[in-house]
PDB file of C-alpha atoms in Angstrom:
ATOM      1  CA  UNK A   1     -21.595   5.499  22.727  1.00 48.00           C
ATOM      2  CA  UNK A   2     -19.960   2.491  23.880  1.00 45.00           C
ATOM      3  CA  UNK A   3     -21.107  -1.178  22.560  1.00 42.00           C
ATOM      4  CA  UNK A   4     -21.573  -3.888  25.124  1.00 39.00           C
ATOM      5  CA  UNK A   5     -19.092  -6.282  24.656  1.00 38.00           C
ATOM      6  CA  UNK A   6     -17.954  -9.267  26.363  1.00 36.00           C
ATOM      7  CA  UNK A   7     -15.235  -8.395  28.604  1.00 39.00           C
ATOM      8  CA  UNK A   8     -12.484  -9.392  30.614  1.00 39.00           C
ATOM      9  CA  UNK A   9     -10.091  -8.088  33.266  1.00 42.00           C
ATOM     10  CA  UNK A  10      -6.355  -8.791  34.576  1.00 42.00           C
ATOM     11  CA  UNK A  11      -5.952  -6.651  37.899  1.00 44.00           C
ATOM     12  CA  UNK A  12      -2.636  -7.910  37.839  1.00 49.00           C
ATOM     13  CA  UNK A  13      -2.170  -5.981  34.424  1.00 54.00           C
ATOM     14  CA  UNK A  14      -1.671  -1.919  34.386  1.00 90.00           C
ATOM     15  CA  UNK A  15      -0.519  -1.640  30.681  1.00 97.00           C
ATOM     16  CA  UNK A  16      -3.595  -1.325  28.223  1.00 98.00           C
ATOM     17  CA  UNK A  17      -3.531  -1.011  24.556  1.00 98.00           C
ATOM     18  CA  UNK A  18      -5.259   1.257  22.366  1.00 98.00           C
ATOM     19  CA  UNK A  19      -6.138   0.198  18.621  1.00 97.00           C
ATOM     20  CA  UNK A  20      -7.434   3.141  16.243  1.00 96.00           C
ATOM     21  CA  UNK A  21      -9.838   2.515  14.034  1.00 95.00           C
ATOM     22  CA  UNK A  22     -12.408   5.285  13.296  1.00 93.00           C
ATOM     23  CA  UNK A  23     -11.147   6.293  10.271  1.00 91.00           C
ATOM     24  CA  UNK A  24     -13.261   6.756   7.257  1.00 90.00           C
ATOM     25  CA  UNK A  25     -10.620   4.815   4.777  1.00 89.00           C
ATOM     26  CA  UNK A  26     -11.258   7.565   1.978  1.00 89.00           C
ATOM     27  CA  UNK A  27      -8.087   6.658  -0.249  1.00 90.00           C
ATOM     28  CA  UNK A  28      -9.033   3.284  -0.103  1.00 92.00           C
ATOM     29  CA  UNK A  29     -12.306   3.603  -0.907  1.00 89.00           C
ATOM     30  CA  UNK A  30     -13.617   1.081   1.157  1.00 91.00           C
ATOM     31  CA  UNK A  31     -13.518   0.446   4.911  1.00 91.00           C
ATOM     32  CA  UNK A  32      -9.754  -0.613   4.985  1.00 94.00           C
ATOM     33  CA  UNK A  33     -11.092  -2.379   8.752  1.00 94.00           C
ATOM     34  CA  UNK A  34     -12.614  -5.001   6.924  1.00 94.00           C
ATOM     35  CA  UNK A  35     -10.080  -5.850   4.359  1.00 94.00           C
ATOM     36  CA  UNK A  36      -9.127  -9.601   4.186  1.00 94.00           C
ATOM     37  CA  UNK A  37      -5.754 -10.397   5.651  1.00 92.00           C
ATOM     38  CA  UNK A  38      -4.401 -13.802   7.075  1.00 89.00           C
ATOM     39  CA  UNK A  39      -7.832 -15.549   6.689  1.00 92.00           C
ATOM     40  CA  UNK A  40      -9.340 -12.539   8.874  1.00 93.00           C
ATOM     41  CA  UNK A  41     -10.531  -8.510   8.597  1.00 94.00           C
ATOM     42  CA  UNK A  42      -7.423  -6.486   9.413  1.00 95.00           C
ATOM     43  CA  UNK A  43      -9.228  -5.111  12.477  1.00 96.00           C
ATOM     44  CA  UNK A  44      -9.919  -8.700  13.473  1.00 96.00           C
ATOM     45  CA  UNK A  45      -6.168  -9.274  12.766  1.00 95.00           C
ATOM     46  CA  UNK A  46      -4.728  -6.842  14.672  1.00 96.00           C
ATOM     47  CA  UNK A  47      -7.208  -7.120  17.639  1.00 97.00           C
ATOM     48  CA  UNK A  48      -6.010 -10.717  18.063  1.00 96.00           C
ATOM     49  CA  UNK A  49      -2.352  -9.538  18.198  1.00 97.00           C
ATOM     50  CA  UNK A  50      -3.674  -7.205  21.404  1.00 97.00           C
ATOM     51  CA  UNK A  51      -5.207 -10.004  22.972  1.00 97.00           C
ATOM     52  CA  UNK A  52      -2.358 -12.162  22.476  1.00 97.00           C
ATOM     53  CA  UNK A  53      -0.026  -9.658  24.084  1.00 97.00           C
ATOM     54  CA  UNK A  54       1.121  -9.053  27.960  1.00 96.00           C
ATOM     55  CA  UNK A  55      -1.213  -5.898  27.510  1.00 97.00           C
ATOM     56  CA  UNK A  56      -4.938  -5.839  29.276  1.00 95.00           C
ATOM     57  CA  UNK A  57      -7.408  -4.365  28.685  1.00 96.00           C
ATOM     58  CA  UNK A  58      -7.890  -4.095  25.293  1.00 97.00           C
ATOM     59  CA  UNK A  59      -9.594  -0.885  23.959  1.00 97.00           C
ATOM     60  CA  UNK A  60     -10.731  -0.322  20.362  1.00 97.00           C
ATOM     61  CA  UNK A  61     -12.217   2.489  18.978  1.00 97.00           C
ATOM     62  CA  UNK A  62     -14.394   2.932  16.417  1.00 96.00           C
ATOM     63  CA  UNK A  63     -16.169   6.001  14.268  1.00 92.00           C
ATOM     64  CA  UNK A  64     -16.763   5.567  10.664  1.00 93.00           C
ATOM     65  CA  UNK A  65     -19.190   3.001   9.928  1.00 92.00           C
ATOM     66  CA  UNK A  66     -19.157   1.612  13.154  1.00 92.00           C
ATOM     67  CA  UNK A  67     -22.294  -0.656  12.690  1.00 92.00           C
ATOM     68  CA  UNK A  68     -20.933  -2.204  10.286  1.00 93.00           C
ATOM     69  CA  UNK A  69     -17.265  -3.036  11.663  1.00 94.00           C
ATOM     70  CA  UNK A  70     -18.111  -3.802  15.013  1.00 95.00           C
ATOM     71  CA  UNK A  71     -19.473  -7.520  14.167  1.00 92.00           C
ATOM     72  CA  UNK A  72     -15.720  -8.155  13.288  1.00 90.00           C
ATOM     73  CA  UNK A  73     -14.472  -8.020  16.904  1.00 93.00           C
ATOM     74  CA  UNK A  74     -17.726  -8.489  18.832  1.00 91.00           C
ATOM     75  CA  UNK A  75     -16.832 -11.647  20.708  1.00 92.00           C
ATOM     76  CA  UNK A  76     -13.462 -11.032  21.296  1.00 95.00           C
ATOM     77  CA  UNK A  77     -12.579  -9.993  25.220  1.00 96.00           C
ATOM     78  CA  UNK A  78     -12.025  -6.721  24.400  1.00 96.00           C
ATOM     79  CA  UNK A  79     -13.816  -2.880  25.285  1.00 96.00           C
ATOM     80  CA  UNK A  80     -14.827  -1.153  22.235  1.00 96.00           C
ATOM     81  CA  UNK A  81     -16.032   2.591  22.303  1.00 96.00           C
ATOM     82  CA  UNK A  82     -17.201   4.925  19.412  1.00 94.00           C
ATOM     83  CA  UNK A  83     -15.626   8.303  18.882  1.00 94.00           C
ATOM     84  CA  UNK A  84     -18.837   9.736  17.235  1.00 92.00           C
ATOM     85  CA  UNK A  85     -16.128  12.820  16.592  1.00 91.00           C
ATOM     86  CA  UNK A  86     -13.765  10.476  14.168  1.00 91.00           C
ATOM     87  CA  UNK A  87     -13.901  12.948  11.242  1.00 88.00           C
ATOM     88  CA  UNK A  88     -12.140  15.421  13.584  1.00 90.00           C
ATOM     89  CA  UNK A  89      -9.149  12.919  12.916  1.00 88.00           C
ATOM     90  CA  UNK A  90      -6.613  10.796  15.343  1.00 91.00           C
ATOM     91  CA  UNK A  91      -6.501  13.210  17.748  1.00 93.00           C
ATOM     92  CA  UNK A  92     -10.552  12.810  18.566  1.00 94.00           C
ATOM     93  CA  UNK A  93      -9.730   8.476  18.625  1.00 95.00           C
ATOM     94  CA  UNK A  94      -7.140   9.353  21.127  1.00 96.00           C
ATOM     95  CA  UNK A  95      -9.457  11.271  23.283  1.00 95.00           C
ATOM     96  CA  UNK A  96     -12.078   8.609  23.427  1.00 96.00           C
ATOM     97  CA  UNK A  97     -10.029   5.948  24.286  1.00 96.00           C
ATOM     98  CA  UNK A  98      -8.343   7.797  27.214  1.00 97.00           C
ATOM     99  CA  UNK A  99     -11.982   8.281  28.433  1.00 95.00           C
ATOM    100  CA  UNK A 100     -12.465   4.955  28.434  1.00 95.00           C
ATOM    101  CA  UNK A 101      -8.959   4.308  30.485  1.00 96.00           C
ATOM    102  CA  UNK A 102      -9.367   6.840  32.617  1.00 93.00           C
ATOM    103  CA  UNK A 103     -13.150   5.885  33.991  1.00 93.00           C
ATOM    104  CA  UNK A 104     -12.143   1.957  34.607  1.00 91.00           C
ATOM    105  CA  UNK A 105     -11.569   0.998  37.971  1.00 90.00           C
ATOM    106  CA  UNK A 106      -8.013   0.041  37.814  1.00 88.00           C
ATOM    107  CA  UNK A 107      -5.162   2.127  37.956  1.00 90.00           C
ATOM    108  CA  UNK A 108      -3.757   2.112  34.017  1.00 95.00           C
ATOM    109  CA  UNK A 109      -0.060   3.282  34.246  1.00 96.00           C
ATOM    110  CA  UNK A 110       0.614   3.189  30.348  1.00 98.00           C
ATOM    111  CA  UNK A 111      -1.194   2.883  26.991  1.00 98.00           C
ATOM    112  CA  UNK A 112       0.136   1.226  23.826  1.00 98.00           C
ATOM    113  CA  UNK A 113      -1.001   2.741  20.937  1.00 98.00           C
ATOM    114  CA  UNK A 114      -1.588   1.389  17.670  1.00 97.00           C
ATOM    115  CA  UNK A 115      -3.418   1.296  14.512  1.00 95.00           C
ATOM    116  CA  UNK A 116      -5.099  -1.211  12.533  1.00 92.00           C
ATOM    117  CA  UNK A 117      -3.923  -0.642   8.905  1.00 92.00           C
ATOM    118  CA  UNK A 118       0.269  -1.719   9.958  1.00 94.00           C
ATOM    119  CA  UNK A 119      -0.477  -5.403   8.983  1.00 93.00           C
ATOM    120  CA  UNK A 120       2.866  -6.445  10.593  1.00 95.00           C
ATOM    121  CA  UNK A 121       2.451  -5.123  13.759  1.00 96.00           C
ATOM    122  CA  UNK A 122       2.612  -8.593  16.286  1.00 96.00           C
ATOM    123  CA  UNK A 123       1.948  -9.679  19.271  1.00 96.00           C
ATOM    124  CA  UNK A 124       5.927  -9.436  19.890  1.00 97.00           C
ATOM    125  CA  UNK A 125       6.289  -6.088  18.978  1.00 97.00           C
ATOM    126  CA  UNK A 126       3.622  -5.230  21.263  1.00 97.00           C
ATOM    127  CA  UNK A 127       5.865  -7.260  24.247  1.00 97.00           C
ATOM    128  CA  UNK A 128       8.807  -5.240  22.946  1.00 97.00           C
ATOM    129  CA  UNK A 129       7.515  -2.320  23.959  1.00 97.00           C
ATOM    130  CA  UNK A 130       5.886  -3.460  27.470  1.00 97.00           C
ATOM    131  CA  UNK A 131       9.784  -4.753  28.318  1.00 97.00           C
ATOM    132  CA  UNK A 132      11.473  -1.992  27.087  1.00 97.00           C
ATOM    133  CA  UNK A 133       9.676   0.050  29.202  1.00 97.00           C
ATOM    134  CA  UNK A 134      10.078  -1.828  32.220  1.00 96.00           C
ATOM    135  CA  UNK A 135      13.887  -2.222  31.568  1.00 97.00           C
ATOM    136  CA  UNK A 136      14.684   1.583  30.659  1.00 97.00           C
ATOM    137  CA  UNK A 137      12.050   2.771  32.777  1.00 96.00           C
ATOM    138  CA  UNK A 138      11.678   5.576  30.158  1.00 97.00           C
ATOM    139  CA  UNK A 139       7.882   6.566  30.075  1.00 98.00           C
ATOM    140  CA  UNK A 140       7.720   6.710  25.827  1.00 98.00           C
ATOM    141  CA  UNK A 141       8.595   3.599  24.020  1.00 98.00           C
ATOM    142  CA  UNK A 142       8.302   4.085  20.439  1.00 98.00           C
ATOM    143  CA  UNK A 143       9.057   1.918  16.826  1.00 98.00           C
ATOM    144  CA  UNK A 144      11.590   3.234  14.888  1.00 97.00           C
ATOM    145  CA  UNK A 145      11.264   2.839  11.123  1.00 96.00           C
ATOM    146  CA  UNK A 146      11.567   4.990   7.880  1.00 93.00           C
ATOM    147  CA  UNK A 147      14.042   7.254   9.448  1.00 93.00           C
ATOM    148  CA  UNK A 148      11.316   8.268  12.238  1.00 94.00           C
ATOM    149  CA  UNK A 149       9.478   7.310  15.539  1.00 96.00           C
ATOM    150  CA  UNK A 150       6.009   6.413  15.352  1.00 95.00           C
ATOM    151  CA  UNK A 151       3.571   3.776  16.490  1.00 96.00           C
ATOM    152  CA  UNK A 152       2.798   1.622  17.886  1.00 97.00           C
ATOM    153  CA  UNK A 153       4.211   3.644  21.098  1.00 98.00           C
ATOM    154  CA  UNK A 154       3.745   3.192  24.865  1.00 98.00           C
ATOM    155  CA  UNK A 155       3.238   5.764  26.609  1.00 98.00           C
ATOM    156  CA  UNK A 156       3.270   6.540  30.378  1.00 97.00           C
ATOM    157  CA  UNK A 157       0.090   7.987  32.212  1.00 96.00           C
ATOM    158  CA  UNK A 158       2.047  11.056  32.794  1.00 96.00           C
ATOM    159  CA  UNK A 159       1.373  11.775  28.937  1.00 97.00           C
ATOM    160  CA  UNK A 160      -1.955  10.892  28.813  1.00 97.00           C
ATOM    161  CA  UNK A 161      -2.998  14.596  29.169  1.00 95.00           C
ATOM    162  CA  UNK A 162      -1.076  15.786  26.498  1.00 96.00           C
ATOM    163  CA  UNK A 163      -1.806  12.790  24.702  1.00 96.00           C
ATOM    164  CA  UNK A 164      -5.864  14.187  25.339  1.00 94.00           C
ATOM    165  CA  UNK A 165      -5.111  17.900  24.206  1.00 94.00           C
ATOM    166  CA  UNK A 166      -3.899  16.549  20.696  1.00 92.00           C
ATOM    167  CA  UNK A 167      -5.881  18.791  18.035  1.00 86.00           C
ATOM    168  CA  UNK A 168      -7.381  18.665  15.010  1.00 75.00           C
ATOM    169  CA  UNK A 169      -5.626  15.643  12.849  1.00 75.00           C
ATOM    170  CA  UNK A 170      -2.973  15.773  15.291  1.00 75.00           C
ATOM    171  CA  UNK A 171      -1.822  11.726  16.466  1.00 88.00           C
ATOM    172  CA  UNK A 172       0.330  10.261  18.964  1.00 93.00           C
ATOM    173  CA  UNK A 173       3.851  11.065  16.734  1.00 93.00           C
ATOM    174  CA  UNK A 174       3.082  14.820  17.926  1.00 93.00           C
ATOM    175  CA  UNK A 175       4.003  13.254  21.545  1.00 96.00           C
ATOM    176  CA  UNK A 176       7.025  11.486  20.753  1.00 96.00           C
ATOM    177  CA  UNK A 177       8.238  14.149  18.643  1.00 95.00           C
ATOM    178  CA  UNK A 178       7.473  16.646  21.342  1.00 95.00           C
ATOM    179  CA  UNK A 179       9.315  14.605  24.286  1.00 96.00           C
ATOM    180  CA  UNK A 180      12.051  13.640  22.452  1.00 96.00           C
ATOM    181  CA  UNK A 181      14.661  13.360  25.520  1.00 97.00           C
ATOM    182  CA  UNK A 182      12.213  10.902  26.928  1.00 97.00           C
ATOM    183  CA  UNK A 183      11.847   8.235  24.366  1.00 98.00           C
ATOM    184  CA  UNK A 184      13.435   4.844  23.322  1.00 98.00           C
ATOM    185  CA  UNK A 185      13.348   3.089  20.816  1.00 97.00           C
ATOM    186  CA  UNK A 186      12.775  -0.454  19.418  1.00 97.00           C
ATOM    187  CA  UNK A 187      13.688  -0.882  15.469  1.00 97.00           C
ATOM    188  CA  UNK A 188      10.606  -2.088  13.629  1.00 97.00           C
ATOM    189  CA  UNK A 189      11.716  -2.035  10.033  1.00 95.00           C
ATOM    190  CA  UNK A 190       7.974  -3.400   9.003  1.00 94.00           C
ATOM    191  CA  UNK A 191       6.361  -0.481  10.387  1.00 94.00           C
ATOM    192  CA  UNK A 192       7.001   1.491   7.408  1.00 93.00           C
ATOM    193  CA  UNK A 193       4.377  -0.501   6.046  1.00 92.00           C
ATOM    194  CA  UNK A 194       0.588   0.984   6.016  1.00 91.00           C
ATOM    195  CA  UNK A 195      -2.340   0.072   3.510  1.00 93.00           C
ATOM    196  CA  UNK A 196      -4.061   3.387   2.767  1.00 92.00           C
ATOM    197  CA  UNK A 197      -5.045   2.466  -1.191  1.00 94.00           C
ATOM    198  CA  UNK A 198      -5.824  -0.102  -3.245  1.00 93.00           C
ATOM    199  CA  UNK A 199      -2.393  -0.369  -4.210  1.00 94.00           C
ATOM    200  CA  UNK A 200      -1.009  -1.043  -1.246  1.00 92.00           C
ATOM    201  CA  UNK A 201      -3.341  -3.510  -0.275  1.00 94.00           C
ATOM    202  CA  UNK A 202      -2.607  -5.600  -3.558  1.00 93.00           C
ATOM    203  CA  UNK A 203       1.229  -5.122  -3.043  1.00 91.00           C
ATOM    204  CA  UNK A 204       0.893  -6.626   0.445  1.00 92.00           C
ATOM    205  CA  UNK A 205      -1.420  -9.332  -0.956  1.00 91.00           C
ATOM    206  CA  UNK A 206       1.217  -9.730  -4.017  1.00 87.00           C
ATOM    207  CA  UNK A 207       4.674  -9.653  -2.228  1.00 70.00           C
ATOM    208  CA  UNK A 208       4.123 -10.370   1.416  1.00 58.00           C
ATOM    209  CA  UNK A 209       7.240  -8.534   2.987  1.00 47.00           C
ATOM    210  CA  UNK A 210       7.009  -6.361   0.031  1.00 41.00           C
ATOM    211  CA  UNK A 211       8.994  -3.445   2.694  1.00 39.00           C
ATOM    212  CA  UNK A 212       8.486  -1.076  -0.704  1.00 38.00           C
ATOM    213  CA  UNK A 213       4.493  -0.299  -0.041  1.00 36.00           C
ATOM    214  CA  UNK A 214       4.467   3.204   1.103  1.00 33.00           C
TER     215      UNK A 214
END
């Protein structure tokens, strides 16, 4: 199913980015999507940072209460689809969204992918990425932090059947890990940083830059 939402193109533009939220936020209890952070939902939050970025379109996708997230993004510029598959895990997200890509009428040459519960994951970071790839030319572009790769990651459309295979609970590291001679880098210390439990989310409320949250 994919929600009608207001919508906007840049034909200019041939890197989209993919934010992945389906997940059912079981540790936390609650949907971690709507959490308050920086005056806004963390989906909200993180949406902005896609819009504010060099990357069009934007593509979110949703599964676990879906009804009730969507309203939190639903007059932003951005395409939102539901991967009605979400307790199959990241793997199922990825798949949806690269639906999506693949049926729009513009050529997409790479995805950034990214989640919604890294609460330092900017606009910049995003741009990173983008000019990294440009300037290296090499097709995976991935955030270094806690002694490993992970996302947010661009990726070249020559991945983006592999990244579609993925099984199970299987995300986007799988790729990086698997192409290893065709990544780079960009340090993102923060990235370490995800709010899975109620813990985390009052150490990040607490401390701010508090880079101990695991």
């Amino acid at each position: 199913m994919v929600f009608h939402t207001e919508q906007i193109d840049n034909e200019k533009s041939t890197i989209a980015i993919m934010i992945l939220a389906a997940g059912a936020s079981t540790r936390m209890g609650t949907p971690k999507q709507l959490l308050l952070y920086q005056g806004r939902s963390f989906l909200q939050y993180i949406t902005e940072m896609a819009i504010a970025s060099v990357c069009q379109p934007v593509v979110v996708v949703l599964g676990a209460n879906a009804e009730q997230i969507h309203p939190q993004i639903k007059q932003l510029p951005v395409r939102v689809v539901q991967n009605l598959d979400w307790a199959c895990g990241m793997s199922a997200s990825i798949k949806s969204g690269l639906e999506l890509l693949n049926n729009l009428p513009q050529k997409i040459e790479a995805v950034v992918i990214t989640l919604c519960d890294q609460p330092f994951v900017s606009y910049q970071i995003i741009n990173q990425l983008v000019d990294a790839y440009y300037s290296t030319k090499k097709p995976i572009i991935a955030c270094e932090y806690g002694g490993t790769l992970g996302v947010p990651a661009l990726f070249s459309q020559i991945f983006f059947s592999e990244l579609a295979a993925l099984k199970e609970t299987s995300g986007a590291k799988r790729v990086i890990n698997n192409n290893l001679n065709e990544v780079f880098s960009i340090p993102f210390p923060l990235g370490n940083i995800d709010i899975d439990t109620p813990k985390d989310y009052e150490q990040l409320l607490s401390h701010g830059l508090n880079t101990q949250i695991h």
